[in-house]
Coordinates of C-alpha atoms in Angstrom, one line a residue:
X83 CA 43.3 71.3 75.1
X84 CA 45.7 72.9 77.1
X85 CA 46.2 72.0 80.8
X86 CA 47.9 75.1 81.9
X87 CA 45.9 77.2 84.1
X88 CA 47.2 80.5 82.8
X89 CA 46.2 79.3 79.1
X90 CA 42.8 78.4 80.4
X91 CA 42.8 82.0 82.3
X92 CA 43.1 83.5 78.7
X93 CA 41.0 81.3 76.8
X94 CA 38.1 81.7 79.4
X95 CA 38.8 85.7 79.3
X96 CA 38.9 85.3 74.9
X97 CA 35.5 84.1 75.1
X98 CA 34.0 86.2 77.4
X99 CA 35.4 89.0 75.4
X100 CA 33.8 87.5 72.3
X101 CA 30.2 87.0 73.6
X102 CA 30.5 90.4 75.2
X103 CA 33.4 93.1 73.6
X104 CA 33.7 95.9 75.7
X105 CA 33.8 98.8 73.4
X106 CA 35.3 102.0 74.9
X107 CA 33.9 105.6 73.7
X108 CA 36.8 107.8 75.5
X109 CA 40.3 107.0 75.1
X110 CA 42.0 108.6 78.4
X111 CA 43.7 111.6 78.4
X112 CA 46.9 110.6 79.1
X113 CA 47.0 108.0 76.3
X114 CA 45.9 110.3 73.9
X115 CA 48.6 112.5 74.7
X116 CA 51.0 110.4 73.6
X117 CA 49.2 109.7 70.2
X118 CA 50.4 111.8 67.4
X119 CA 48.5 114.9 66.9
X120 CA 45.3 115.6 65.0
X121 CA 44.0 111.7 65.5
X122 CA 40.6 110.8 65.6
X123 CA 39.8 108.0 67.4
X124 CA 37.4 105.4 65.5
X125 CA 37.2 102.7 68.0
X126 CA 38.8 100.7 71.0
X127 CA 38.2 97.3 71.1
X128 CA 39.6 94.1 73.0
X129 CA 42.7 92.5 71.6
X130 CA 44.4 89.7 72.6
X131 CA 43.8 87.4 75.8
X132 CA 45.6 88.5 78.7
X133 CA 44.8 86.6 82.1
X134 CA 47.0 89.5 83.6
X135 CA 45.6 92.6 82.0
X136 CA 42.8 94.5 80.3
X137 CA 44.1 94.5 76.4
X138 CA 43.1 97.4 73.3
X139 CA 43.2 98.0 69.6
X140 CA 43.0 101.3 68.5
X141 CA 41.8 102.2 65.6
X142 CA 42.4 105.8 64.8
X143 CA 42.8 108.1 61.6
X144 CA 45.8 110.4 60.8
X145 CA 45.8 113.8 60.3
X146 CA 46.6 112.9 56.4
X147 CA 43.5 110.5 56.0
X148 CA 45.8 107.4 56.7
X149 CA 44.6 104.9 58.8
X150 CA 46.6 103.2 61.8
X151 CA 46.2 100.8 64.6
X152 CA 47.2 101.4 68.3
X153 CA 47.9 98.6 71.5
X154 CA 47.5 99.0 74.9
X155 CA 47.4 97.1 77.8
X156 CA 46.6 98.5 81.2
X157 CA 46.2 96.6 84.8
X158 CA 45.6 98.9 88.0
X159 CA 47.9 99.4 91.2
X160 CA 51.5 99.3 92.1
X161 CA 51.9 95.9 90.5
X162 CA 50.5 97.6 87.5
X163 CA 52.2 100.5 87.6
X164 CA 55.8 97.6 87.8
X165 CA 54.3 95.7 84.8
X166 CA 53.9 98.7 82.5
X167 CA 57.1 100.3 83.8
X168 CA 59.0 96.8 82.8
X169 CA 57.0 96.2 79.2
X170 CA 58.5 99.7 78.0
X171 CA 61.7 99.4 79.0
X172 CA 62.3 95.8 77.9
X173 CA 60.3 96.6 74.6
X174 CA 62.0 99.8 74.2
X175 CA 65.6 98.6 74.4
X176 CA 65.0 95.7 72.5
X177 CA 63.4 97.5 69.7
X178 CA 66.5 99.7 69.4
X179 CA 68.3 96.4 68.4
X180 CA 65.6 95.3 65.8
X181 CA 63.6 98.3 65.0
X182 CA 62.0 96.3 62.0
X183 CA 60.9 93.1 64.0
X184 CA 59.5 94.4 67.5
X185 CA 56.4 96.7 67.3
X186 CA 57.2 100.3 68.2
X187 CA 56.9 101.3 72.0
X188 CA 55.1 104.4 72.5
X189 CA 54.8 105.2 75.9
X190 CA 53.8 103.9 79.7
X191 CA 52.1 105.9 82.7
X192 CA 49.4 106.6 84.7
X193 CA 45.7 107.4 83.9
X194 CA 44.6 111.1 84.1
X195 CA 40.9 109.9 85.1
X196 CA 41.7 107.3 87.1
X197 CA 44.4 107.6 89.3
X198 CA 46.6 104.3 89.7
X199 CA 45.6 102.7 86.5
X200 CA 48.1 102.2 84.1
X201 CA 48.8 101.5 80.4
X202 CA 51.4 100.4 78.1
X203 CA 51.1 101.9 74.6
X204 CA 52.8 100.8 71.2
X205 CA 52.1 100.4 67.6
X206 CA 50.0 97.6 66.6
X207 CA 50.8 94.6 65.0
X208 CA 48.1 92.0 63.0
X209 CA 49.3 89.2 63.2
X210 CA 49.9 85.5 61.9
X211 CA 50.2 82.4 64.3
X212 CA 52.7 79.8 63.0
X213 CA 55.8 79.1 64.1
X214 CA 58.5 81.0 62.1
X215 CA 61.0 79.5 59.6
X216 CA 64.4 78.7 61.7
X217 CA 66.8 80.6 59.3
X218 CA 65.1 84.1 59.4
X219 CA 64.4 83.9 62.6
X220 CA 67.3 82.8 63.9
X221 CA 68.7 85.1 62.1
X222 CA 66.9 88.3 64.3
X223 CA 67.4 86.8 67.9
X224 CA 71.5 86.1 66.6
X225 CA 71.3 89.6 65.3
X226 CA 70.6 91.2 68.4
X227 CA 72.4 89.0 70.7
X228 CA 75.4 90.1 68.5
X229 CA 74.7 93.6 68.4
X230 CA 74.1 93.9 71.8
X231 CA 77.3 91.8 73.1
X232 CA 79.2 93.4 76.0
X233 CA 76.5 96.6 75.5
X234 CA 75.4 96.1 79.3
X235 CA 75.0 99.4 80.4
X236 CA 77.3 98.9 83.1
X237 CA 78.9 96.0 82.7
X238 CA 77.0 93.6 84.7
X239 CA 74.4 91.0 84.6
X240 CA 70.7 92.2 85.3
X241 CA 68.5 94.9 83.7
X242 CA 67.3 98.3 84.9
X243 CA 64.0 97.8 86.3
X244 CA 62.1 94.6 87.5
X245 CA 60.5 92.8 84.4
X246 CA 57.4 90.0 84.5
X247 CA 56.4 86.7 84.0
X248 CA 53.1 86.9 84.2
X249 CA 52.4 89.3 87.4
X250 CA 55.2 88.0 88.8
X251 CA 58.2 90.6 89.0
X252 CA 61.8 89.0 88.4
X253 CA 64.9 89.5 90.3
X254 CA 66.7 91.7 88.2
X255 CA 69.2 92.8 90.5
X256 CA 72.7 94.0 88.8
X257 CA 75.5 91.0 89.4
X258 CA 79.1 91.0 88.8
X259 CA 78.7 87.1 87.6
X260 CA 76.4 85.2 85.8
X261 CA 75.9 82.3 87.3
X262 CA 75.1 85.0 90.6
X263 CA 72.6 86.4 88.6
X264 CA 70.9 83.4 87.5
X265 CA 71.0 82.2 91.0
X266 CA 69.5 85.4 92.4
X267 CA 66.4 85.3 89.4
X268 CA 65.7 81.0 90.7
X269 CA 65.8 81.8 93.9
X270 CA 63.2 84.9 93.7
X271 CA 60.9 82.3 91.9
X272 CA 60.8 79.4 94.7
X273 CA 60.3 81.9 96.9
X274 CA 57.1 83.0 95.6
X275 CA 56.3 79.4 94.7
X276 CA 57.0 78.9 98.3
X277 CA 54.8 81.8 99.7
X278 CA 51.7 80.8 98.2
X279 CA 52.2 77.0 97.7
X280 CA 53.7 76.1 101.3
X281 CA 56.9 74.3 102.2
X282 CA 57.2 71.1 101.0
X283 CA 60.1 69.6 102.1
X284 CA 61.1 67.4 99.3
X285 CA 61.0 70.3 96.8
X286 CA 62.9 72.5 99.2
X287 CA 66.4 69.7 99.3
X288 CA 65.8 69.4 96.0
X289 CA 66.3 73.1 94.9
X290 CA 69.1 73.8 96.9
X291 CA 70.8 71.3 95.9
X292 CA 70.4 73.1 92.2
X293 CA 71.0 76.3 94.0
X294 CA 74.4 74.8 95.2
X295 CA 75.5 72.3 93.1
X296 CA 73.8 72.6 89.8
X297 CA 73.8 76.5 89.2
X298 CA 77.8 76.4 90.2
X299 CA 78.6 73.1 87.9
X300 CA 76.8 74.2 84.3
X301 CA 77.7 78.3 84.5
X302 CA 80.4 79.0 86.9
X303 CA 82.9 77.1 84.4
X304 CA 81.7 79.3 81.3
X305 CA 83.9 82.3 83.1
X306 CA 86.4 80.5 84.8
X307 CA 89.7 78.7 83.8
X308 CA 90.5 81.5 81.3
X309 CA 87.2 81.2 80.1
X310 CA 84.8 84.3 79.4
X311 CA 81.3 85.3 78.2
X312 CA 79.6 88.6 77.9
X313 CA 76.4 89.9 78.6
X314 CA 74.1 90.0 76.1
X315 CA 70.3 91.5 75.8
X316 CA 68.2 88.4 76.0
X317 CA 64.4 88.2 75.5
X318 CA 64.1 85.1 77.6
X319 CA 60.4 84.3 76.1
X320 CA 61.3 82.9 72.7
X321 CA 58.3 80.6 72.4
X322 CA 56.1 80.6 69.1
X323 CA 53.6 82.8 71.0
X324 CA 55.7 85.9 71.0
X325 CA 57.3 85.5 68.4
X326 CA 55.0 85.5 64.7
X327 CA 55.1 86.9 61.0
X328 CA 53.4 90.4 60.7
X329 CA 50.1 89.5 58.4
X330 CA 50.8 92.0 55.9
X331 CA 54.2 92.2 55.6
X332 CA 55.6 89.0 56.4
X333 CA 58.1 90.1 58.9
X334 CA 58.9 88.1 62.3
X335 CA 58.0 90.3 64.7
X336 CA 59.4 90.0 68.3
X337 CA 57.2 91.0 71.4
X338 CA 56.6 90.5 75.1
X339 CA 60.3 90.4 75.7
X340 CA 61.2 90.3 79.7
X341 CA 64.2 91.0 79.1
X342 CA 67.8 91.3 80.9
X343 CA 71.4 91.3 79.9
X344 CA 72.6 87.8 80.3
X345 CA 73.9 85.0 78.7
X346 CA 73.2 84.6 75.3
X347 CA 72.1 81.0 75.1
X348 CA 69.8 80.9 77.6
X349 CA 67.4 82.7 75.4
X350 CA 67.4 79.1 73.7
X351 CA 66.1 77.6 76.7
X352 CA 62.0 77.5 75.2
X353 CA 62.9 76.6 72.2
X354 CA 63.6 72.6 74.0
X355 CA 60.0 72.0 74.3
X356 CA 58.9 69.5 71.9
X357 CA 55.1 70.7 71.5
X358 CA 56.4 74.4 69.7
X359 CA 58.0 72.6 67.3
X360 CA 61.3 74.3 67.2
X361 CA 64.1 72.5 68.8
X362 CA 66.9 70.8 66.5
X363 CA 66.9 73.2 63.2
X364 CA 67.0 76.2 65.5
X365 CA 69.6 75.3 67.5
X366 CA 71.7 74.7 64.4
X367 CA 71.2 77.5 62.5
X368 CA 71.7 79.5 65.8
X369 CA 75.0 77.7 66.6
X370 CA 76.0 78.2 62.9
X371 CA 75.9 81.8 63.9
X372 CA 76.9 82.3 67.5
X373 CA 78.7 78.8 67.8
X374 CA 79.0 77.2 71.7
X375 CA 79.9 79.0 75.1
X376 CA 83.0 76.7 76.5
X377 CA 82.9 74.4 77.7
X378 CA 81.2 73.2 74.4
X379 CA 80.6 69.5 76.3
X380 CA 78.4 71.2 79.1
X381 CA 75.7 72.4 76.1
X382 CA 73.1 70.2 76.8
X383 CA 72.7 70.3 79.9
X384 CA 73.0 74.1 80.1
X385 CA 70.2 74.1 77.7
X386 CA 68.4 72.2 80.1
X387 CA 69.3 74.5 83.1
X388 CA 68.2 77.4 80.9
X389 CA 64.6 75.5 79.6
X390 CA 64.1 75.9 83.4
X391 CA 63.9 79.5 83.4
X392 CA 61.8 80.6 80.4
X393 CA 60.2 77.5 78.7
X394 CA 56.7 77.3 79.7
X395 CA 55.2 73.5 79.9
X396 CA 52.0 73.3 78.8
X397 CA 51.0 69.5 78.5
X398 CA 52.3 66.0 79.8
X399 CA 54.1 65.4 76.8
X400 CA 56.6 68.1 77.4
X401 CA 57.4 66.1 81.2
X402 CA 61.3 65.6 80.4
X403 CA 61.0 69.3 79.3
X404 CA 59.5 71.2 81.6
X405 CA 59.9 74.2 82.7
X406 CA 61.3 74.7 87.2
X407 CA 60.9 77.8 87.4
X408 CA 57.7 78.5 84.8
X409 CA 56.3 75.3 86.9
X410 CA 56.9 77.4 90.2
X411 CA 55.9 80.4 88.7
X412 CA 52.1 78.3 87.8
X413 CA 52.4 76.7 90.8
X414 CA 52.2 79.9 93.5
X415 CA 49.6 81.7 91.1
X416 CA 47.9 78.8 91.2
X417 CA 48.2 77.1 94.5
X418 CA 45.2 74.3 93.9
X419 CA 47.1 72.9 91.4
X420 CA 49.4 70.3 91.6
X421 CA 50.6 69.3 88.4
X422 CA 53.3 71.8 87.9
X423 CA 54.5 71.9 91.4
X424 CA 55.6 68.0 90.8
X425 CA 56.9 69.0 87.6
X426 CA 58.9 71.5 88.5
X427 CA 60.6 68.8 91.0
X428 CA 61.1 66.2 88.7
X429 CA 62.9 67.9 85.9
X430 CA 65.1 69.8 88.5
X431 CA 66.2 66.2 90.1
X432 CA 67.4 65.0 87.2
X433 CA 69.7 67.7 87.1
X434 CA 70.5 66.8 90.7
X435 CA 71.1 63.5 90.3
X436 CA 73.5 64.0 87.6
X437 CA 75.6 66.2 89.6
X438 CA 75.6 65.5 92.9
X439 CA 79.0 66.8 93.3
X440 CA 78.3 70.1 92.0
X441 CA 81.7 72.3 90.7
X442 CA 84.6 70.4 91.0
X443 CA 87.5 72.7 90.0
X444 CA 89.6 71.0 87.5
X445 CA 91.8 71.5 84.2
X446 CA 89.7 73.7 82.1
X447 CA 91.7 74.0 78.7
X448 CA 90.0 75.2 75.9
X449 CA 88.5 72.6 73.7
X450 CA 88.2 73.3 70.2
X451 CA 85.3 71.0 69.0
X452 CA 82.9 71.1 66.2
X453 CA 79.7 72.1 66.7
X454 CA 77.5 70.0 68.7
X455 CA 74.5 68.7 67.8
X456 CA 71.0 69.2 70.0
X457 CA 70.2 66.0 71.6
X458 CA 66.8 65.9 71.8
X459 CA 65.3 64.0 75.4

């Protein structure tokens, strides 16, 4: 059983949605709208487990007697209205680079009947869980960080409008650098950590010492000394969760992205965590595809950096693992709990401890070596 309070949210919220579906007779103006013509409307039911909004199936018929299946997802205010908002943009640009592997965005706005409720609205998707095979799906998440290389609409790192981890907006603010950006998106997670959990003073040397000497040691070398990455669109949830093979065709498809334009590898960041199974073949075939950011000998511990940022923890197993700034996220939304709030500490101070000295400018010629191989913690 999982021991992550958001899992539990959703399972509780799956089973009361089991022992009692809501079933919805009017579909609200506005969502209709943006439904092709001529549909009729054969039911609304719950689909999926959200602990952060209420989710739909639609099942509709066409015009032509064919039958298709709608989702939405809606959740009421002005975080609502900042959740949906983000969901279409990030969905919509990153089904532009995989059309065939992310399910179609449709629309986002604001109920006609009830005024500051809003949805999200795409095609639906039935689909398998298991984890997909490393080769294809490496394949995709290469694909678009290829096609999308030095696409950033401007330039920089960032993305257009705030995206979510859970309810949580990230700082997506528009940075000249990356290891500024990735700075900028820690620091906006400890500080909600911070806001709801309290200060504890241990945690708060701790993180600036990543702020100051970690962040600057593992990413300001990958664009100095004649050195140079671009931004690419990253998803920055990879985990098994989002990522599944449709059930009648047997494509991957890609959802929930929350994404940004960033460094490529650190959408490889979930894939460390030992309980989704992915790890060592999928950093291969990805590296067979993309190869290593220089300096090629910082890999691992970048990896670890990035598992930081997007790789959710979900059980003691994964402690070496873990997941700072999920574990902050879990922590502030969940402020009785301590589990994650300790975890987010320890995985950050071993980080620390390795560099206390933090960037230490130095000869940075290129080095040409082989790939590396993932080692595993």
């Amino acid at each position: 059983m999982s021991s992550n309070p958001a899992d539990e949210v959703a399972a509780r919220k799956k089973r009361e949605r089991e022992e009692n579906p809501i079933y919805i007779d009017r579909v609200d103006p506005k969502v209709l709208t943006a439904l092709p013509n001529d549909l009729e409307i054969i039911s609304v039911i719950p689909s999926g487990a959200s602990a952060w909004c209420e989710t739909f199936r639609i099942d509709a018929k066409l015009a032509d007697g064919a039958e298709k299946q709608f989702f939405y997802q809606t959740n009421p205010g002005h975080t609502g209205k900042r959740m949906m908002e983000g969901t279409y943009e990030s969905e919509l640009v990153y089904h532009s680079y995989c059309p065939s592997h992310v399910p179609r965005p449709i629309a986002w706005g604001e109920y006609e009947d009830e005024p500051d409720t809003w949805f999200y609205l795409c095609e639906f998707h039935d689909m398998v869980e298991e984890v997909p095979h490393p080769r294809t799906f490496v394949s995709i998440v290469a694909g678009v960080h290829k096609a999308s290389m030095g696409k950033s609409p401007n330039g920089r790192y960032g993305f257009g409008v705030p995206t979510h981890l859970a309810n949580v907006p990230n700082n997506n603010t528009w940075q000249d650098s990356w290891e500024a950006w990735y700075t900028g998106a820690m620091e906006a997670m400890y500080n909600f950590e911070k806001s709801t959990h309290g200060v504890d003073e241990e945690l708060e040397s701790i993180f600036e010492a990543l702020r100051t000497k970690v962040i600057p040691r593992l990413l300001r070398p990958l664009e100095t000394g004649g050195r140079s990455i671009e931004p690419c669109l990253v998803h920055s949830d990879l985990w098994p969760g989002n990522c599944m093979p449709d059930a009648d065709t047997g494509e991957i498809m890609i959802f929930d992205s929350c994404s940004f334009w960033g460094h490529n590898e650190c959408d490889l960041g979930s894939w460390r965590a030992p309980r989704y199974k992915m790890g060592r073949p999928f950093f291969k075939e990805y590296q067979k595809i993309m190869g290593i950011s220089e300096p090629h000998e910082d890999w691992d511990d970048r990896n670890r950096l990035y598992a930081m940022s997007v790789c959710p923890c979900r059980d003691q197993s994964d402690l070496l693992t873990v997941s700072s700034r999920y574990d902050l996220l879990v922590s502030g939304l969940y402020p009785n709990e301590d589990k994650f709030h300790n975890l987010a500490k320890h995985e950050m101070k071993v980080l620390v401890d390795k560099y206390p000295d933090g960037f230490v400018d130095e000869d940075t010629s290129r080095v040409d070596s082989p790939l590396m191989e993932f080692r595993s913690r």
